[in-house]
């Protein structure tokens, strides 16, 4: 979603966890940035690499049982769940430049330092024409690259929205 307009963005599956898929479009992925050293990740280049995608999956997988133990499960989730809208028990996490605003620099030429870190769109759980028809939420690739610690909490925060939607609708 860009503002109020939905657009189609082709993405590639970059990592698979026990409880998630990490999707990143080519525009926000760097195959040349291959270091597994977390210290070299925040290059502030608005892209993620394979190690970062694997780390997102690892962190989400670690948080999943903790969050669901307290809040319950997402639509179709849990040991007896049917996989929800798409029949798959994994959550789809889509990383891209939310708002396409990374390039907006401040007067000193520094890249973006504030904006939307992530969101959950309950329409993805519906059978609408603009729906992804799966349990999915979105995170910002730039902030994931620049501030990975904050983005790990964003994973949990957006997952919480997904769970709360299920508890409200009971779909």
Coordinates of N, CA and C in Angstrom, one line a residue:
X1 N 0.9 -1.2 0.0 CA 0.0 0.0 0.0 C 0.9 1.2 0.0
X2 N 0.6 2.2 -0.8 CA 1.3 3.5 -0.8 C 0.2 4.6 -0.6
X3 N 0.1 5.0 0.7 CA -0.9 6.0 1.0 C -2.2 5.2 1.0
X4 N -3.1 5.6 0.1 CA -4.4 4.9 -0.1 C -4.5 4.0 -1.3
X5 N -3.4 4.0 -2.1 CA -3.4 3.2 -3.3 C -2.7 1.9 -3.1
X6 N -3.3 0.8 -3.6 CA -2.6 -0.4 -3.5 C -1.9 -0.7 -4.8
X7 N -0.6 -1.2 -4.7 CA 0.2 -1.5 -5.9 C 0.7 -2.9 -5.8
X8 N 1.0 -3.5 -6.9 CA 1.5 -4.8 -6.9 C 3.1 -4.7 -7.0
X9 N 3.7 -5.4 -6.1 CA 5.2 -5.4 -6.0 C 5.7 -6.8 -6.0
X10 N 6.3 -7.2 -7.1 CA 6.9 -8.6 -7.1 C 8.0 -8.7 -6.1
X11 N 7.9 -9.8 -5.4 CA 8.9 -10.1 -4.3 C 9.5 -11.5 -4.4
X12 N 10.6 -11.7 -3.8 CA 11.3 -13.0 -3.8 C 11.3 -13.5 -2.4
X13 N 11.1 -14.8 -2.2 CA 11.2 -15.4 -0.9 C 12.7 -15.5 -0.5
X14 N 13.1 -14.8 0.5 CA 14.5 -14.7 0.9 C 14.9 -15.5 2.1
X15 N 13.9 -15.9 3.0 CA 14.2 -16.7 4.1 C 12.9 -17.4 4.6
X16 N 13.1 -18.6 5.1 CA 12.0 -19.4 5.6 C 12.3 -19.8 7.0
X17 N 11.4 -19.4 7.9 CA 11.5 -19.8 9.3 C 10.5 -20.9 9.6
X18 N 10.5 -21.4 10.9 CA 9.5 -22.3 11.3 C 8.1 -21.7 11.3
X19 N 8.0 -20.4 11.6 CA 6.7 -19.8 11.6 C 6.5 -18.7 10.6
X20 N 7.5 -18.5 9.7 CA 7.4 -17.3 8.8 C 8.1 -17.5 7.5
X21 N 7.7 -16.6 6.6 CA 8.4 -16.4 5.3 C 8.8 -15.0 5.3
X22 N 10.0 -14.7 4.8 CA 10.5 -13.3 4.6 C 10.6 -13.0 3.2
X23 N 9.8 -12.1 2.7 CA 9.7 -11.7 1.3 C 10.4 -10.3 1.1
X24 N 11.2 -10.2 0.1 CA 11.9 -8.9 -0.1 C 11.9 -8.7 -1.7
X25 N 11.4 -7.6 -2.2 CA 11.5 -7.3 -3.6 C 13.0 -7.1 -4.0
X26 N 13.4 -7.3 -5.2 CA 14.7 -7.1 -5.7 C 15.2 -5.7 -5.4
X27 N 14.3 -4.7 -5.5 CA 14.7 -3.3 -5.3 C 15.2 -3.0 -3.9
X28 N 14.9 -3.9 -2.9 CA 15.3 -3.6 -1.6 C 16.1 -4.8 -1.0
X29 N 16.8 -5.5 -2.0 CA 17.6 -6.6 -1.6 C 19.0 -6.4 -2.2
X30 N 20.0 -6.7 -1.4 CA 21.4 -6.6 -1.9 C 22.1 -8.0 -1.9
X31 N 22.3 -8.6 -3.0 CA 22.9 -9.9 -3.1 C 24.4 -9.7 -2.9
X32 N 25.0 -8.5 -3.1 CA 26.4 -8.3 -2.9 C 26.8 -8.0 -1.5
X33 N 25.9 -7.6 -0.7 CA 26.1 -7.4 0.7 C 25.9 -8.7 1.5
X34 N 27.0 -9.5 1.6 CA 26.8 -10.8 2.1 C 27.3 -11.1 3.5
X35 N 27.9 -10.1 4.2 CA 28.4 -10.3 5.5 C 27.4 -10.8 6.5
X36 N 27.8 -11.8 7.3 CA 27.0 -12.3 8.3 C 27.2 -11.5 9.6
X37 N 28.2 -10.5 9.6 CA 28.5 -9.7 10.8 C 27.4 -8.6 11.0
X38 N 26.7 -8.7 12.0 CA 25.6 -7.8 12.3 C 26.1 -6.3 12.3
X39 N 27.3 -6.1 12.7 CA 27.9 -4.8 12.8 C 28.0 -4.1 11.4
X40 N 28.1 -4.9 10.4 CA 28.3 -4.3 9.1 C 26.9 -4.1 8.4
X41 N 25.8 -4.5 9.0 CA 24.5 -4.4 8.4 C 24.0 -3.0 8.1
X42 N 24.2 -2.2 9.1 CA 23.5 -0.9 9.0 C 24.4 0.0 8.1
X43 N 24.4 -0.3 6.8 CA 25.1 0.5 5.8 C 24.3 1.6 5.4
X44 N 23.0 1.7 5.8 CA 22.1 2.8 5.5 C 21.9 2.8 4.0
X45 N 21.8 1.7 3.3 CA 21.6 1.6 1.9 C 20.2 1.2 1.5
X46 N 19.3 1.1 2.4 CA 17.9 0.8 2.2 C 17.7 -0.6 1.7
X47 N 18.7 -1.5 1.8 CA 18.5 -2.9 1.3 C 18.8 -3.9 2.4
X48 N 18.3 -5.0 2.2 CA 18.6 -6.1 3.1 C 19.4 -7.2 2.4
X49 N 20.2 -8.0 3.2 CA 20.9 -9.1 2.5 C 20.4 -10.4 3.1
X50 N 20.9 -11.5 2.6 CA 20.5 -12.8 3.0 C 20.6 -13.0 4.5
X51 N 21.7 -12.6 5.1 CA 21.9 -12.8 6.5 C 20.9 -12.0 7.3
X52 N 20.5 -10.8 6.9 CA 19.5 -10.0 7.6 C 18.1 -10.7 7.5
X53 N 17.8 -11.2 6.3 CA 16.5 -11.9 6.2 C 16.5 -13.2 7.0
X54 N 17.6 -13.9 7.1 CA 17.6 -15.1 8.0 C 17.5 -14.7 9.4
X55 N 18.1 -13.6 9.8 CA 18.0 -13.1 11.2 C 16.6 -12.7 11.5
X56 N 15.9 -12.0 10.6 CA 14.5 -11.7 10.8 C 13.6 -12.9 11.1
X57 N 13.9 -14.0 10.3 CA 13.1 -15.2 10.4 C 13.5 -15.8 11.8
X58 N 14.7 -15.8 12.2 CA 15.1 -16.4 13.5 C 14.5 -15.6 14.6
X59 N 14.5 -14.3 14.6 CA 13.9 -13.5 15.6 C 12.4 -13.7 15.7
X60 N 11.7 -13.7 14.6 CA 10.3 -14.0 14.6 C 10.0 -15.3 15.1
X61 N 10.7 -16.4 14.7 CA 10.5 -17.7 15.2 C 10.7 -17.8 16.7
X62 N 11.7 -17.0 17.3 CA 11.9 -17.0 18.7 C 10.7 -16.3 19.5
X63 N 10.2 -15.3 18.8 CA 9.1 -14.5 19.5 C 7.8 -15.2 19.4
X64 N 7.6 -16.0 18.3 CA 6.2 -16.6 18.0 C 5.6 -17.3 19.2
X65 N 6.3 -18.3 19.8 CA 5.7 -19.0 20.9 C 5.5 -18.1 22.2
X66 N 6.3 -17.1 22.4 CA 6.2 -16.2 23.5 C 4.9 -15.4 23.3
X67 N 4.7 -14.8 22.1 CA 3.6 -13.9 21.8 C 2.3 -14.7 21.9
X68 N 2.3 -15.9 21.2 CA 1.0 -16.6 21.1 C 0.7 -17.2 22.5
X69 N 1.6 -17.5 23.3 CA 1.3 -18.0 24.7 C 0.6 -17.0 25.5
X70 N 0.8 -15.7 25.2 CA 0.2 -14.6 26.0 C -1.1 -14.1 25.3
X71 N -1.0 -14.0 23.9 CA -2.1 -13.3 23.2 C -3.0 -14.2 22.4
X72 N -2.6 -15.4 22.2 CA -3.4 -16.4 21.4 C -2.8 -16.4 20.0
X73 N -3.5 -17.0 19.0 CA -3.0 -17.2 17.7 C -3.6 -16.3 16.6
X74 N -2.9 -16.2 15.6 CA -3.4 -15.5 14.4 C -4.5 -16.3 13.7
X75 N -5.2 -15.8 12.8 CA -6.2 -16.5 12.0 C -5.6 -17.8 11.4
X76 N -6.2 -18.9 11.8 CA -5.7 -20.2 11.3 C -4.5 -20.8 12.0
X77 N -4.0 -20.1 13.0 CA -2.7 -20.5 13.6 C -2.9 -21.5 14.7
X78 N -1.8 -21.9 15.3 CA -1.8 -22.8 16.4 C -1.7 -24.2 16.0
X79 N -1.5 -25.1 17.0 CA -1.3 -26.5 16.7 C -2.5 -27.2 16.0
X80 N -3.7 -26.7 16.2 CA -4.9 -27.3 15.5 C -5.4 -26.4 14.4
X81 N -4.7 -25.3 14.1 CA -5.1 -24.4 13.1 C -5.1 -24.9 11.7
X82 N -5.9 -24.3 10.8 CA -6.0 -24.8 9.4 C -5.1 -24.0 8.5
X83 N -4.3 -23.1 9.0 CA -3.5 -22.2 8.2 C -4.1 -21.0 7.7
X84 N -5.4 -20.7 8.1 CA -6.0 -19.5 7.8 C -6.4 -19.3 6.3
X85 N -6.3 -18.1 5.9 CA -6.7 -17.7 4.5 C -6.0 -18.5 3.4
X86 N -4.7 -18.7 3.6 CA -4.0 -19.4 2.5 C -3.7 -20.8 2.8
X87 N -4.2 -21.3 3.9 CA -4.0 -22.7 4.3 C -2.6 -23.1 4.7
X88 N -1.8 -22.1 5.0 CA -0.4 -22.2 5.4 C -0.2 -21.7 6.8
X89 N 0.4 -22.4 7.6 CA 0.6 -22.0 9.0 C 1.7 -21.0 9.2
X90 N 2.4 -20.6 8.2 CA 3.5 -19.6 8.3 C 2.9 -18.2 8.0
X91 N 3.5 -17.2 8.7 CA 3.2 -15.8 8.6 C 4.1 -15.3 7.5
X92 N 3.5 -14.5 6.6 CA 4.3 -13.8 5.5 C 4.7 -12.4 6.0
X93 N 6.0 -12.2 5.9 CA 6.5 -10.9 6.4 C 7.2 -10.2 5.1
X94 N 6.7 -9.1 4.7 CA 7.1 -8.4 3.5 C 7.9 -7.2 3.8
X95 N 9.1 -7.1 3.4 CA 10.0 -6.0 3.7 C 10.2 -5.1 2.4
X96 N 9.9 -3.9 2.5 CA 10.1 -2.9 1.4 C 10.2 -1.5 2.0
X97 N 10.4 -0.5 1.1 CA 10.5 0.8 1.6 C 9.0 1.4 1.7
X98 N 8.5 1.3 2.9 CA 7.1 1.7 3.1 C 7.0 3.2 2.8
X99 N 6.1 3.6 2.0 CA 6.0 5.0 1.6 C 7.0 5.5 0.6
X100 N 7.9 4.6 0.2 CA 8.9 5.0 -0.8 C 9.6 6.3 -0.5
X101 N 10.0 6.5 0.8 CA 10.5 7.7 1.3 C 11.9 7.7 1.8
X102 N 12.6 6.6 1.5 CA 14.0 6.6 2.0 C 14.9 7.6 1.4
X103 N 14.6 8.0 0.2 CA 15.5 8.9 -0.5 C 15.3 10.4 0.0
X104 N 14.3 10.6 0.8 CA 14.0 12.0 1.3 C 15.0 12.3 2.4
X105 N 16.0 13.1 2.0 CA 17.0 13.4 3.0 C 16.7 14.7 3.7
X106 N 17.3 14.9 4.9 CA 17.2 16.2 5.6 C 18.1 17.2 4.9
X107 N 18.1 18.5 5.4 CA 18.9 19.5 4.8 C 20.4 19.2 4.8
X108 N 20.9 18.4 5.8 CA 22.3 18.1 5.9 C 22.6 16.9 5.0
X109 N 21.6 16.3 4.3 CA 21.9 15.2 3.4 C 21.8 13.8 4.0
X110 N 21.4 13.8 5.3 CA 21.2 12.5 6.0 C 20.0 11.8 5.5
X111 N 20.0 10.4 5.3 CA 18.8 9.7 4.9 C 17.7 9.7 6.0
X112 N 16.6 9.3 5.6 CA 15.4 9.2 6.5 C 15.7 8.6 7.8
X113 N 15.2 9.3 8.9 CA 15.4 8.8 10.2 C 14.1 8.6 11.0
X114 N 13.0 8.9 10.4 CA 11.7 8.7 11.0 C 10.7 8.3 9.9
X115 N 9.6 7.7 10.3 CA 8.6 7.3 9.4 C 7.9 6.0 9.9
X116 N 7.2 5.3 9.0 CA 6.5 4.1 9.3 C 7.4 2.9 9.4
X117 N 7.5 2.2 10.5 CA 8.4 1.0 10.6 C 7.7 -0.2 10.1
X118 N 6.4 -0.3 10.2 CA 5.6 -1.5 9.8 C 4.1 -1.2 9.9
X119 N 3.4 -2.2 9.3 CA 1.9 -2.1 9.4 C 1.4 -3.5 9.1
X120 N 0.1 -3.7 9.6 CA -0.7 -4.9 9.3 C -1.9 -4.4 8.6
X121 N -2.3 -5.0 7.5 CA -3.5 -4.6 6.8 C -4.5 -5.8 6.9
X122 N -5.6 -5.7 7.6 CA -6.5 -6.8 7.8 C -7.2 -7.2 6.5
X123 N -7.1 -6.3 5.5 CA -7.7 -6.6 4.2 C -7.0 -7.9 3.6
X124 N -5.8 -8.1 4.0 CA -5.1 -9.3 3.5 C -5.7 -10.6 3.9
X125 N -6.6 -10.5 5.0 CA -7.3 -11.7 5.4 C -8.6 -11.9 4.8
X126 N -9.0 -11.0 3.8 CA -10.3 -11.0 3.2 C -10.1 -11.5 1.7
X127 N -11.2 -11.8 1.1 CA -11.2 -12.2 -0.3 C -11.6 -11.0 -1.2
X128 N -10.7 -9.9 -1.1 CA -10.9 -8.7 -1.9 C -9.9 -8.8 -3.1
X129 N -10.2 -7.9 -4.0 CA -9.3 -7.9 -5.2 C -7.9 -7.4 -4.9
X130 N -7.8 -6.5 -3.9 CA -6.5 -6.0 -3.6 C -5.8 -6.7 -2.4
X131 N -6.4 -7.8 -2.0 CA -5.9 -8.6 -0.9 C -4.8 -9.5 -1.3
X132 N -3.8 -9.7 -0.4 CA -2.8 -10.8 -0.6 C -3.3 -12.2 -0.2
X133 N -4.5 -12.2 0.4 CA -5.1 -13.4 0.8 C -4.2 -14.4 1.6
X134 N -3.6 -13.8 2.6 CA -2.7 -14.6 3.5 C -2.5 -13.8 4.7
X135 N -2.0 -14.5 5.8 CA -1.7 -13.8 7.0 C -0.3 -13.2 6.8
X136 N -0.3 -11.8 6.7 CA 0.8 -11.1 6.3 C 0.9 -9.7 7.0
X137 N 2.1 -9.3 7.3 CA 2.3 -7.9 7.7 C 3.6 -7.4 7.0
X138 N 3.8 -6.1 7.1 CA 4.8 -5.4 6.4 C 5.8 -4.7 7.3
X139 N 7.1 -4.7 6.9 CA 8.1 -3.9 7.6 C 8.9 -3.1 6.6
X140 N 9.5 -2.0 7.1 CA 10.2 -1.1 6.3 C 11.7 -1.7 6.1
X141 N 12.1 -1.8 4.9 CA 13.5 -2.4 4.6 C 14.5 -1.4 5.1
X142 N 14.4 -0.1 4.9 CA 15.4 0.9 5.3 C 15.6 0.8 6.8
X143 N 14.5 0.8 7.6 CA 14.6 0.8 9.1 C 15.1 -0.5 9.5
X144 N 14.8 -1.6 8.8 CA 15.3 -2.9 9.2 C 16.8 -2.9 9.0
X145 N 17.3 -2.3 8.0 CA 18.7 -2.2 7.7 C 19.4 -1.3 8.7
X146 N 18.8 -0.1 9.0 CA 19.4 0.9 9.8 C 19.3 0.7 11.3
X147 N 18.1 0.2 11.7 CA 17.8 0.0 13.1 C 17.2 -1.4 13.4
X148 N 18.1 -2.4 13.2 CA 17.5 -3.8 13.4 C 16.9 -4.1 14.7
X149 N 17.4 -3.5 15.8 CA 16.9 -3.8 17.1 C 15.4 -3.3 17.2
X150 N 15.2 -2.1 16.7 CA 13.8 -1.5 16.7 C 12.9 -2.4 15.8
X151 N 13.4 -2.9 14.7 CA 12.6 -3.7 13.8 C 12.2 -5.0 14.4
X152 N 13.0 -5.6 15.3 CA 12.7 -6.8 15.9 C 11.4 -6.6 16.8
X153 N 11.3 -5.5 17.5 CA 10.1 -5.2 18.3 C 9.0 -4.9 17.3
X154 N 9.2 -4.4 16.2 CA 8.2 -4.1 15.2 C 7.6 -5.4 14.7
X155 N 8.4 -6.4 14.5 CA 7.9 -7.7 14.1 C 6.8 -8.2 15.1
X156 N 7.1 -8.1 16.4 CA 6.2 -8.5 17.4 C 4.9 -7.6 17.5
X157 N 5.2 -6.3 17.3 CA 4.1 -5.3 17.3 C 3.1 -5.6 16.2
X158 N 3.6 -5.8 15.0 CA 2.6 -6.0 13.9 C 2.0 -7.4 14.0
X159 N 2.7 -8.4 14.5 CA 2.1 -9.7 14.7 C 0.9 -9.5 15.8
X160 N 1.2 -8.7 16.8 CA 0.1 -8.5 17.8 C -1.1 -7.9 17.1
X161 N -1.0 -7.0 16.2 CA -2.2 -6.5 15.5 C -2.9 -7.6 14.8
X162 N -2.1 -8.5 14.1 CA -2.7 -9.6 13.4 C -3.5 -10.5 14.4
X163 N -3.0 -10.8 15.5 CA -3.7 -11.6 16.5 C -4.9 -10.9 17.1
X164 N -4.8 -9.6 17.3 CA -5.9 -8.9 17.9 C -7.1 -8.8 16.9
X165 N -6.7 -8.7 15.6 CA -7.8 -8.7 14.5 C -8.5 -10.1 14.6
X166 N -7.8 -11.2 14.8 CA -8.4 -12.5 14.9 C -9.3 -12.5 16.1
X167 N -8.9 -12.0 17.2 CA -9.7 -12.1 18.4 C -10.9 -11.2 18.3
X168 N -10.9 -10.2 17.6 CA -12.0 -9.3 17.4 C -13.0 -9.9 16.4
X169 N -12.5 -10.5 15.3 CA -13.4 -10.9 14.2 C -13.8 -12.4 14.4
X170 N -12.9 -13.2 15.0 CA -13.1 -14.6 15.1 C -13.3 -15.3 13.8
X171 N -12.6 -14.7 12.8 CA -12.7 -15.3 11.4 C -12.0 -16.6 11.3

